[in-house]
CSV table of C-alpha atoms in Angstrom, one decimal:
chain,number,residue,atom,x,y,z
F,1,UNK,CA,30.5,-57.6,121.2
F,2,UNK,CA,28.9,-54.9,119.6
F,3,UNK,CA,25.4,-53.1,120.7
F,4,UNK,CA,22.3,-53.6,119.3
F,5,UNK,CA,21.7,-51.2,116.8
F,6,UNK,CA,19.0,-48.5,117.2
F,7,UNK,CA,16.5,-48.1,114.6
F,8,UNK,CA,14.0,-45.0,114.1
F,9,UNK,CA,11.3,-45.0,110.7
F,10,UNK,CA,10.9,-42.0,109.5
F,11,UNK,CA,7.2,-41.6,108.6
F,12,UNK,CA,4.5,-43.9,109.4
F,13,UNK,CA,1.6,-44.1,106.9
F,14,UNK,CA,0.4,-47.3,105.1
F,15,UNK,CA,3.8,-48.2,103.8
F,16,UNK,CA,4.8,-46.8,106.9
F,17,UNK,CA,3.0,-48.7,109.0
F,18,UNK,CA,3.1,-51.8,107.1
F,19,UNK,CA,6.9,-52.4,107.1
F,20,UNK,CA,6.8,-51.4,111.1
F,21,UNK,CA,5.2,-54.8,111.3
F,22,UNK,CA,8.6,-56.6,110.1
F,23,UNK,CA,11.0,-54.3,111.8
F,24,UNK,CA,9.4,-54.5,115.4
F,25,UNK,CA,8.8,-58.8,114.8
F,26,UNK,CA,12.4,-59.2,113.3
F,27,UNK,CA,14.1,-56.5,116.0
F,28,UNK,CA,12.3,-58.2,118.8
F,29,UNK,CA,13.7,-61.7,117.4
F,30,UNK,CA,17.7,-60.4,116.9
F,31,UNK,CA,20.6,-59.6,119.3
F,32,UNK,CA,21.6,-57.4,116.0
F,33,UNK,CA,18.8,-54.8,116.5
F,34,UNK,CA,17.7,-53.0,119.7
F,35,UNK,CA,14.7,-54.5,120.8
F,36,UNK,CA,12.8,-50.9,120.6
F,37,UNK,CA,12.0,-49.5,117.8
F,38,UNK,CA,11.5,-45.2,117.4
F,39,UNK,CA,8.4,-44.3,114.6
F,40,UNK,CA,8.5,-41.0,113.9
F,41,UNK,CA,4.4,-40.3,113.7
F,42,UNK,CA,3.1,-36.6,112.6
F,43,UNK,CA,0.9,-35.7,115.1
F,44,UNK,CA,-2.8,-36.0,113.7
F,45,UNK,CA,-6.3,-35.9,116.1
F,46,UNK,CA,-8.5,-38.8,115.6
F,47,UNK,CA,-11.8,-38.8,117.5
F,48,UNK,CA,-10.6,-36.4,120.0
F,49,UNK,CA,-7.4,-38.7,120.7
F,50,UNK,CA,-3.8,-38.2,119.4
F,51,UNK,CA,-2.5,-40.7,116.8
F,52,UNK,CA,1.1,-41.9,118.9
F,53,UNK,CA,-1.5,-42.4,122.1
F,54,UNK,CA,-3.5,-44.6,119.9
F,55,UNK,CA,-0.6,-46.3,118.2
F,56,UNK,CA,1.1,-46.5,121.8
F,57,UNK,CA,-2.0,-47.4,123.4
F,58,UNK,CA,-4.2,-49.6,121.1
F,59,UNK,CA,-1.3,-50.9,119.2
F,60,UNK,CA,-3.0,-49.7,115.6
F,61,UNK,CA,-2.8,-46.8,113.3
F,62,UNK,CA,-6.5,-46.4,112.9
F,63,UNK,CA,-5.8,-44.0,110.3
F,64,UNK,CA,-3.2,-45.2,107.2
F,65,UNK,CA,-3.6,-49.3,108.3
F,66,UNK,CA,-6.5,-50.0,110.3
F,67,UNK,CA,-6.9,-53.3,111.0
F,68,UNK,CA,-3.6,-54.7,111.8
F,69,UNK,CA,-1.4,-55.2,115.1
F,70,UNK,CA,1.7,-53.4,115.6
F,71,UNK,CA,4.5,-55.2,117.4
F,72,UNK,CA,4.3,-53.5,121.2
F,73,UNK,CA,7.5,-52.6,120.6
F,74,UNK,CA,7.0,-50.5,117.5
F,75,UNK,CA,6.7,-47.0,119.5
F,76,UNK,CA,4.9,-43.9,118.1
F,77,UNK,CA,7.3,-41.0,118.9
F,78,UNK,CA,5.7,-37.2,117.5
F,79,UNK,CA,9.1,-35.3,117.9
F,80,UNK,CA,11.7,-36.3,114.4
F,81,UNK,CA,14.8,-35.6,116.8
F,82,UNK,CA,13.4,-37.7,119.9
F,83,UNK,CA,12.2,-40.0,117.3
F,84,UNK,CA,15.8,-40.3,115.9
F,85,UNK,CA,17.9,-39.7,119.0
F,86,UNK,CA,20.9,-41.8,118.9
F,87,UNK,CA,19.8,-44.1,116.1
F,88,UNK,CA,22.2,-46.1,114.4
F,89,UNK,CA,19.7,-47.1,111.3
F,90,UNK,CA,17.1,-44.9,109.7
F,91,UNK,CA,14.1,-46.0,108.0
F,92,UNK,CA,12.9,-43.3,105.4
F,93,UNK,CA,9.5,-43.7,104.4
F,94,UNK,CA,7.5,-40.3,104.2
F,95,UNK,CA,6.1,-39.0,100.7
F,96,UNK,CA,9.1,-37.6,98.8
F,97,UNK,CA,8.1,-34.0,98.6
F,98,UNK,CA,8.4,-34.4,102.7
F,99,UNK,CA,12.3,-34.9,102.5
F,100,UNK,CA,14.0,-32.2,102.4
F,101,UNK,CA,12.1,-30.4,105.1
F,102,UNK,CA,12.6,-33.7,107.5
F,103,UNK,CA,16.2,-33.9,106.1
F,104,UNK,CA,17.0,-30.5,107.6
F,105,UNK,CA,15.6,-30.9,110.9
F,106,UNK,CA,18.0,-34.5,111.4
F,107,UNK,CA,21.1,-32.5,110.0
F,108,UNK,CA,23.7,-32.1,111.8
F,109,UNK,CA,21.9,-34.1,114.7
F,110,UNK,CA,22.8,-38.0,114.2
F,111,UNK,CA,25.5,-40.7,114.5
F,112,UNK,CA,28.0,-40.1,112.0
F,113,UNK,CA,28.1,-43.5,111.4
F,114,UNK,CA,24.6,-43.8,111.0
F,115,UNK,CA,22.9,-45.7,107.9
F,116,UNK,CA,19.7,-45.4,106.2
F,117,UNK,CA,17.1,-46.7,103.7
F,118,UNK,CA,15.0,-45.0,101.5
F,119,UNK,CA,11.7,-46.7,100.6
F,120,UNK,CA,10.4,-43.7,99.3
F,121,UNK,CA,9.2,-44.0,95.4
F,122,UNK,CA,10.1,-40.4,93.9
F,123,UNK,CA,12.2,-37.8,92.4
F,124,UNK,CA,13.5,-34.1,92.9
F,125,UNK,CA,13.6,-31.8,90.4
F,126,UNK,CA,15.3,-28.4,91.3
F,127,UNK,CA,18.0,-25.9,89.3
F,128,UNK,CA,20.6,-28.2,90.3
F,129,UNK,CA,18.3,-30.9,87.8
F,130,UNK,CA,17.0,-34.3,88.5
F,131,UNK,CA,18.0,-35.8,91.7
F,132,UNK,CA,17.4,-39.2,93.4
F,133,UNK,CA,15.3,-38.8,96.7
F,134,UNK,CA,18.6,-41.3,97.9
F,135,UNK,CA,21.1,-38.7,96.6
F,136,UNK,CA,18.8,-35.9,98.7
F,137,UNK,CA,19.3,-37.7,102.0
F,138,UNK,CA,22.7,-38.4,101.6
F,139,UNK,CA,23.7,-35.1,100.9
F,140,UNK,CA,21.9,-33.5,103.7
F,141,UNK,CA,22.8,-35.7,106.0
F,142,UNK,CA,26.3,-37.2,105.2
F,143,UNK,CA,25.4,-41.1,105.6
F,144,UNK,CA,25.5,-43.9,103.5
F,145,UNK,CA,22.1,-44.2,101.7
F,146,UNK,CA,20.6,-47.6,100.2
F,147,UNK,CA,16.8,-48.2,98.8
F,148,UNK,CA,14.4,-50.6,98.9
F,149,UNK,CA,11.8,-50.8,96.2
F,150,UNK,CA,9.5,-53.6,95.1
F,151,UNK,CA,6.2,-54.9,94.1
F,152,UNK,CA,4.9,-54.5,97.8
F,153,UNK,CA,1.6,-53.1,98.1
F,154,UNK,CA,1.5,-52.3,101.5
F,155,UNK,CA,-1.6,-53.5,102.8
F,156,UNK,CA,-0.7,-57.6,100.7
F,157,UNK,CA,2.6,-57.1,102.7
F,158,UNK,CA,0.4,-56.2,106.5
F,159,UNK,CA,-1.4,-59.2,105.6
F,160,UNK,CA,2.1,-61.3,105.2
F,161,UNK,CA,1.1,-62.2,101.7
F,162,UNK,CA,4.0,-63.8,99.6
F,163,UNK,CA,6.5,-60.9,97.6
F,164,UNK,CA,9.5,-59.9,96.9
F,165,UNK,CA,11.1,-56.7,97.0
F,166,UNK,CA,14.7,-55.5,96.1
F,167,UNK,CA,17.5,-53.6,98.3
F,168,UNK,CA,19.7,-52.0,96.1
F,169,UNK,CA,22.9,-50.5,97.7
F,170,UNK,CA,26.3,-48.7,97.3
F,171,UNK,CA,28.0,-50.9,100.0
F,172,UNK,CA,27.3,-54.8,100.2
F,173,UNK,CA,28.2,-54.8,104.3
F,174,UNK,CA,24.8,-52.4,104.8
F,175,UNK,CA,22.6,-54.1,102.3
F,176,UNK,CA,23.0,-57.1,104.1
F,177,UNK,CA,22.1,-55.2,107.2
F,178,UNK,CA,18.7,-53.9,105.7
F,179,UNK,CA,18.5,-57.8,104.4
F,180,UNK,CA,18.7,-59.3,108.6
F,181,UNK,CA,16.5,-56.4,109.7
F,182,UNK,CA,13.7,-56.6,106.1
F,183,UNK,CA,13.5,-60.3,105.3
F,184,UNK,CA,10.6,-62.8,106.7
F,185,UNK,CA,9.5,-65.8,105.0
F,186,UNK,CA,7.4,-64.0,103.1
F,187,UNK,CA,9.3,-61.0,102.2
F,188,UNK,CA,11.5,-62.0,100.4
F,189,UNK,CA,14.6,-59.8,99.5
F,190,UNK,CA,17.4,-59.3,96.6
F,191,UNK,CA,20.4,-57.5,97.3
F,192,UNK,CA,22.0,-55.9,94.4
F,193,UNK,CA,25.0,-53.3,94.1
F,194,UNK,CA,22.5,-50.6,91.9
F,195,UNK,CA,21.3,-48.3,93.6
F,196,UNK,CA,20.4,-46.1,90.9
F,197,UNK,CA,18.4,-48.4,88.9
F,198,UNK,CA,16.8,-49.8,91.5
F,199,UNK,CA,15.3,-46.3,93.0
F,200,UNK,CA,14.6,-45.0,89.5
F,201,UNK,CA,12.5,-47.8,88.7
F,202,UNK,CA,10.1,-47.3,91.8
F,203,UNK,CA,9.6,-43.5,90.7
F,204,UNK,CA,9.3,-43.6,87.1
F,205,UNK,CA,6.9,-47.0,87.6
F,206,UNK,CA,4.2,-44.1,89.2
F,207,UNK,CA,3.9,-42.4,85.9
F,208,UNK,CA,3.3,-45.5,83.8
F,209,UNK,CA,0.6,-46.5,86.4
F,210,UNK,CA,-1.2,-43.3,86.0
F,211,UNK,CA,-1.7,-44.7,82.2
F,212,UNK,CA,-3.0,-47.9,83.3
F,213,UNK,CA,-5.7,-46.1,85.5
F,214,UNK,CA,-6.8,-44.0,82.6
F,215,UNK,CA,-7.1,-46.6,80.6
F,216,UNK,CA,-9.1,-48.5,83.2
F,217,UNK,CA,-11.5,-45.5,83.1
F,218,UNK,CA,-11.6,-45.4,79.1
F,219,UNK,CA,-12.9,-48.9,79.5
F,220,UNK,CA,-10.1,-50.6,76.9
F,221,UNK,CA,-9.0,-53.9,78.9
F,222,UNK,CA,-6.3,-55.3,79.7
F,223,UNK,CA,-4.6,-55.7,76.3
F,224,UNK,CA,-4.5,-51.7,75.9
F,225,UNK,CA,-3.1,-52.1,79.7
F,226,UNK,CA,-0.5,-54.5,78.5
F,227,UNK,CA,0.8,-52.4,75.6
F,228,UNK,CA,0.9,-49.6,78.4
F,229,UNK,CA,2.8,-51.8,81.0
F,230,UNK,CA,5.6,-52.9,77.6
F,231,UNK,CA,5.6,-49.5,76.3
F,232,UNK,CA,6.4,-47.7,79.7
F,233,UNK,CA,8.9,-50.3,80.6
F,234,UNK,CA,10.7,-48.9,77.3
F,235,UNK,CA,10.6,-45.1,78.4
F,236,UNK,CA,11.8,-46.0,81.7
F,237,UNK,CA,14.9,-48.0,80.4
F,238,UNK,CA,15.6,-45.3,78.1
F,239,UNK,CA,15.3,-42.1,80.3
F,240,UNK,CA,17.6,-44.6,83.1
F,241,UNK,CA,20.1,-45.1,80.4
F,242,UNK,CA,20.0,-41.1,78.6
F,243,UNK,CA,20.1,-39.9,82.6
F,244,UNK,CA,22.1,-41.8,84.7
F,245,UNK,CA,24.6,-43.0,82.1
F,246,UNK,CA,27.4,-42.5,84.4
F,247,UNK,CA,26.3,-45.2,86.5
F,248,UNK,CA,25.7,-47.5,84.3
F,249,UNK,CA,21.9,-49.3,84.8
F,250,UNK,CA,22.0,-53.0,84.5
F,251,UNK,CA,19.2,-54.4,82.2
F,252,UNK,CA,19.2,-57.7,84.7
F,253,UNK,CA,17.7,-54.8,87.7
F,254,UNK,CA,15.0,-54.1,85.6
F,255,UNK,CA,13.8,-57.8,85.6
F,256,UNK,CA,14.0,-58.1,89.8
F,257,UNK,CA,11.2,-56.9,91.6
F,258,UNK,CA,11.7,-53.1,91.9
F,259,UNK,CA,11.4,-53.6,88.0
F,260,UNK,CA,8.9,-55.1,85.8
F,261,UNK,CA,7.2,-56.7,89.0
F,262,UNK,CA,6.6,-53.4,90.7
F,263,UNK,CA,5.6,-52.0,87.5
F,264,UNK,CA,3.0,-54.9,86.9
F,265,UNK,CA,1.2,-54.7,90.1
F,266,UNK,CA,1.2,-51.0,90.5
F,267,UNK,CA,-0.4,-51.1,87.2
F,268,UNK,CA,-3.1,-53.2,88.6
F,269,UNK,CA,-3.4,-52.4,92.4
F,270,UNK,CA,-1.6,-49.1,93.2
F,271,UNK,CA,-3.3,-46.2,94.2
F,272,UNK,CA,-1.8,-44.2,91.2
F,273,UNK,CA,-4.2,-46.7,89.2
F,274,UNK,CA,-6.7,-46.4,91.1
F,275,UNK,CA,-7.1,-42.7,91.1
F,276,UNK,CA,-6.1,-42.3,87.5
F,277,UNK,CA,-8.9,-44.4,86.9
F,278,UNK,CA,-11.5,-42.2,89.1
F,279,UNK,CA,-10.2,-38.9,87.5
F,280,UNK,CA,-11.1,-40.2,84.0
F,281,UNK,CA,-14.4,-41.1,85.3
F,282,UNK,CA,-15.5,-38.7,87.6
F,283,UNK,CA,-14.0,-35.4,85.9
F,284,UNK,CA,-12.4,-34.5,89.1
F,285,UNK,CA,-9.4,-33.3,89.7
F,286,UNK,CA,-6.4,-34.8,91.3
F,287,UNK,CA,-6.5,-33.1,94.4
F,288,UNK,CA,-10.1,-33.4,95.2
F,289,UNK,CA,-9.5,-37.0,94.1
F,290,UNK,CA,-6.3,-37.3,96.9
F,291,UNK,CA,-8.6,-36.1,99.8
F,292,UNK,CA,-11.4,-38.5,99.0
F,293,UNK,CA,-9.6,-41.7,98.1
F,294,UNK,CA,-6.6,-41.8,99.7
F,295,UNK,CA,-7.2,-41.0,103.3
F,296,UNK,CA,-4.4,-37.9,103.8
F,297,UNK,CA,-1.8,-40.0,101.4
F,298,UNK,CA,0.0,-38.0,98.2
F,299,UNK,CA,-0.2,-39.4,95.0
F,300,UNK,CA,3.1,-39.8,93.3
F,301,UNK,CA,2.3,-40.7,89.5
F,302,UNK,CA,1.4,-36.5,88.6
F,303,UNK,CA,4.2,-35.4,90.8
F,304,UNK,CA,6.8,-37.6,89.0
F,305,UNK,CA,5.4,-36.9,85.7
F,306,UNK,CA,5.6,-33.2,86.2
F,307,UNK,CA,9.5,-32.9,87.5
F,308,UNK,CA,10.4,-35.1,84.5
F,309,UNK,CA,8.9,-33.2,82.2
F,310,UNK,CA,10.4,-30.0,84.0
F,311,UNK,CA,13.7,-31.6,83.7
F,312,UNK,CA,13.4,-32.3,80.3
F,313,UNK,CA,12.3,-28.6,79.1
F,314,UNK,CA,15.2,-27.4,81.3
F,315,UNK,CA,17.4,-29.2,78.9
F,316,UNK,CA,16.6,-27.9,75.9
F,317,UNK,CA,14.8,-31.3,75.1
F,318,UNK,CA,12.1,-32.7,73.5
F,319,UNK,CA,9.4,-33.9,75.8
F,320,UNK,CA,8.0,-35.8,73.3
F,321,UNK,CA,10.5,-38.4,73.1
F,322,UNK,CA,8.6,-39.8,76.2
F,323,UNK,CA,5.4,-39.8,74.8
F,324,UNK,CA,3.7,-41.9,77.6
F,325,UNK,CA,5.1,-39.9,80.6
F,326,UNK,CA,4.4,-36.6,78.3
F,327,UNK,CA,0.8,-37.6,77.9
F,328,UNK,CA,0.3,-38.8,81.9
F,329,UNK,CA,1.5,-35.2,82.6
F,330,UNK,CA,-0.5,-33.1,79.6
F,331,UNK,CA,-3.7,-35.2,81.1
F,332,UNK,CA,-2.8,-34.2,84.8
F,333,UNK,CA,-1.5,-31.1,84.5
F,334,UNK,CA,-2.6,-29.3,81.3
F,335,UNK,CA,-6.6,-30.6,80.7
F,336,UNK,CA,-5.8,-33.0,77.4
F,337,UNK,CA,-8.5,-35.3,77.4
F,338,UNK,CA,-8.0,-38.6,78.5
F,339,UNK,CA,-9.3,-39.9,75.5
F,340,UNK,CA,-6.0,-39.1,73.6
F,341,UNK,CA,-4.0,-40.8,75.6
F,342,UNK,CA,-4.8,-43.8,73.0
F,343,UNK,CA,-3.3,-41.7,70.1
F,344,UNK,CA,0.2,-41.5,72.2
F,345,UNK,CA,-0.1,-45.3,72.0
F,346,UNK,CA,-0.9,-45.9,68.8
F,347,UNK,CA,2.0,-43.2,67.4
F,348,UNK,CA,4.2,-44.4,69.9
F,349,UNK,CA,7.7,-44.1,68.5
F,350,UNK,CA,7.8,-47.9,69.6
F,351,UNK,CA,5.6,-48.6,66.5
F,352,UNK,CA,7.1,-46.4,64.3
């Protein structure tokens, strides 16, 4: 009989926090899992009292999902490698431009036979080009990487509201493992063999929602917000298919729920909407609008938007072929006025 397997989640913010909730119930519930589960918690002062004793103590992180329970057996842990000590099954769940950093403080220090999953919605552009944040911690640390990305909003999935989400994988055997350890009646997962797809749908979805928030803040309703939604759905096939052509995306991933769900209600409910929507109407920028809104949490849309375009210049091609994700980023980055971003959709090569 084998041992329970150990599990450590890397990060613990909302999303963080919310998917503790099912790991600690389901762990507690399964000779498959160890009954305790490690979070690794960046040490933050609240009130005079440190975030793991609170967590640890009160059974709540006051901070990124107050309100809600942990499982007791969900334990705050502030150091990564005491956090991850002899894990058998990482949780990676941290904003993506956190990675790498965390990536190199775990290499070289756990199980070679150690798995992981990457719920982290976001890519890495660097000289080598565009990489999956997957492809990052797999490299670094020498494991077998899957991804779990779907229309979850954490806070409907801390209140056990009804969604689905989709595990995408290189190796059926661990997908099922992340399916025992993820699923509850009301988290409902998919297990498909496409990994890429899959993870380049929940970063490239960011961008599209930063266009639905600006044109929630242009006032233009939700037909202008449905030609967005079609029309971004289009630029993220196409830059799947022109980019990752070598493995192959499968229309069918697009329909599951890292797909055209996620992209739906991050258009209507994600935070990338929501601040998109504020910068239009407020004139601030992005990362005054960060600190107020979103409580120490990192934005994702402008961040995506940026290393695609970065990728794209540093092939000698024409930004403009992506005219939504070019306009998100000339609107974030560059001061176009939000007001244009109508023009991209009304000479959208779409409607050519």
């Amino acid at each position: 009989m084998t041992s329970p397997k150990k599990i450590c989640i890397v990060g613990s913010g909302n999303w963080g926090s919310a998917i503790s909730k099912i790991i600690g119930k389901n762990a507690a519930e399964s000779d498959e899992f160890h009954d305790t589960v490690n979070m690794y918690v960046y040490e933050e002062m609240i009130e005079g009292r440190k975030l793991t004793e609170i967590i640890n103590n009160d059974h709540e992180n006051v901070k990124y999902l107050p309100g809600h329970k942990l499982p007791e057996n969900v334990v705050a842990v502030p150091d990564l490698m005491e956090a991850g000590k002899d894990a058998d099954i990482f949780i990676f769940v941290v904003p993506h431009q956190f990675i790498k950093r965390l990536c190199d403080q775990l290499k070289g220090q756990i199980k070679k036979d150690a798995i992981g999953i990457s719920l982290i919605k976001g890519v890495d552009h660097s000289e080598k080009g565009l990489r999956l944040i997957s492809s990052i911690i797999h490299e670094s640390l020498g494991i077998d990487i899957s991804v779990l990305m779907g229309a979850n909003i954490a806070r409907e999935v801390a209140d056990s509201m009804f969604c689905e989400t989709t595990v995408g994988c290189r190796c059926s055997k661990n997908g099922q493992i992340f399916k025992n350890l993820l699923q509850t009646p009301n988290f409902r997962i998919c297990v498909v063999e496409d990994l890429e797809t899959v993870e380049i749908c929940g970063a490239l979805k960011n961008i599209v929602a930063c266009g639905a928030g600006f044109v929630d803040g242009l006032g233009l309703g939700d037909n202008t917000k449905a030609a967005v939604i079609r029309l971004g759905l289009m630029e993220m096939m196409t830059f799947s298919r022109a980019f990752f052509a070598d493995i192959k995306p499968q229309t069918s991933t697009f329909l599951e729920s890292c797909g055209v769900a996620d992209l739906v209600t991050t258009c209507y409910g994600g935070r990338n909407r929501k601040v998109s929507e504020a910068f239009v109407k407020t004139k601030k920028s992005i990362e005054e609008l960060e600190k107020e809104m979103l409580n120490g949490q990192k934005l994702q849309g402008p961040q995506t938007a940026s290393e695609v375009i970065a990728f794209l210049l540093m092939k000698d091609l024409d930004p403009n072929a992506y005219p939504l994700f070019y306009s998100v980023y000339r609107i974030c980055f560059e001061n176009m006025p939000a007001s244009e971003f109508i023009t991209c959709l009304q000479n959208h090569p779409e409607h050519m």
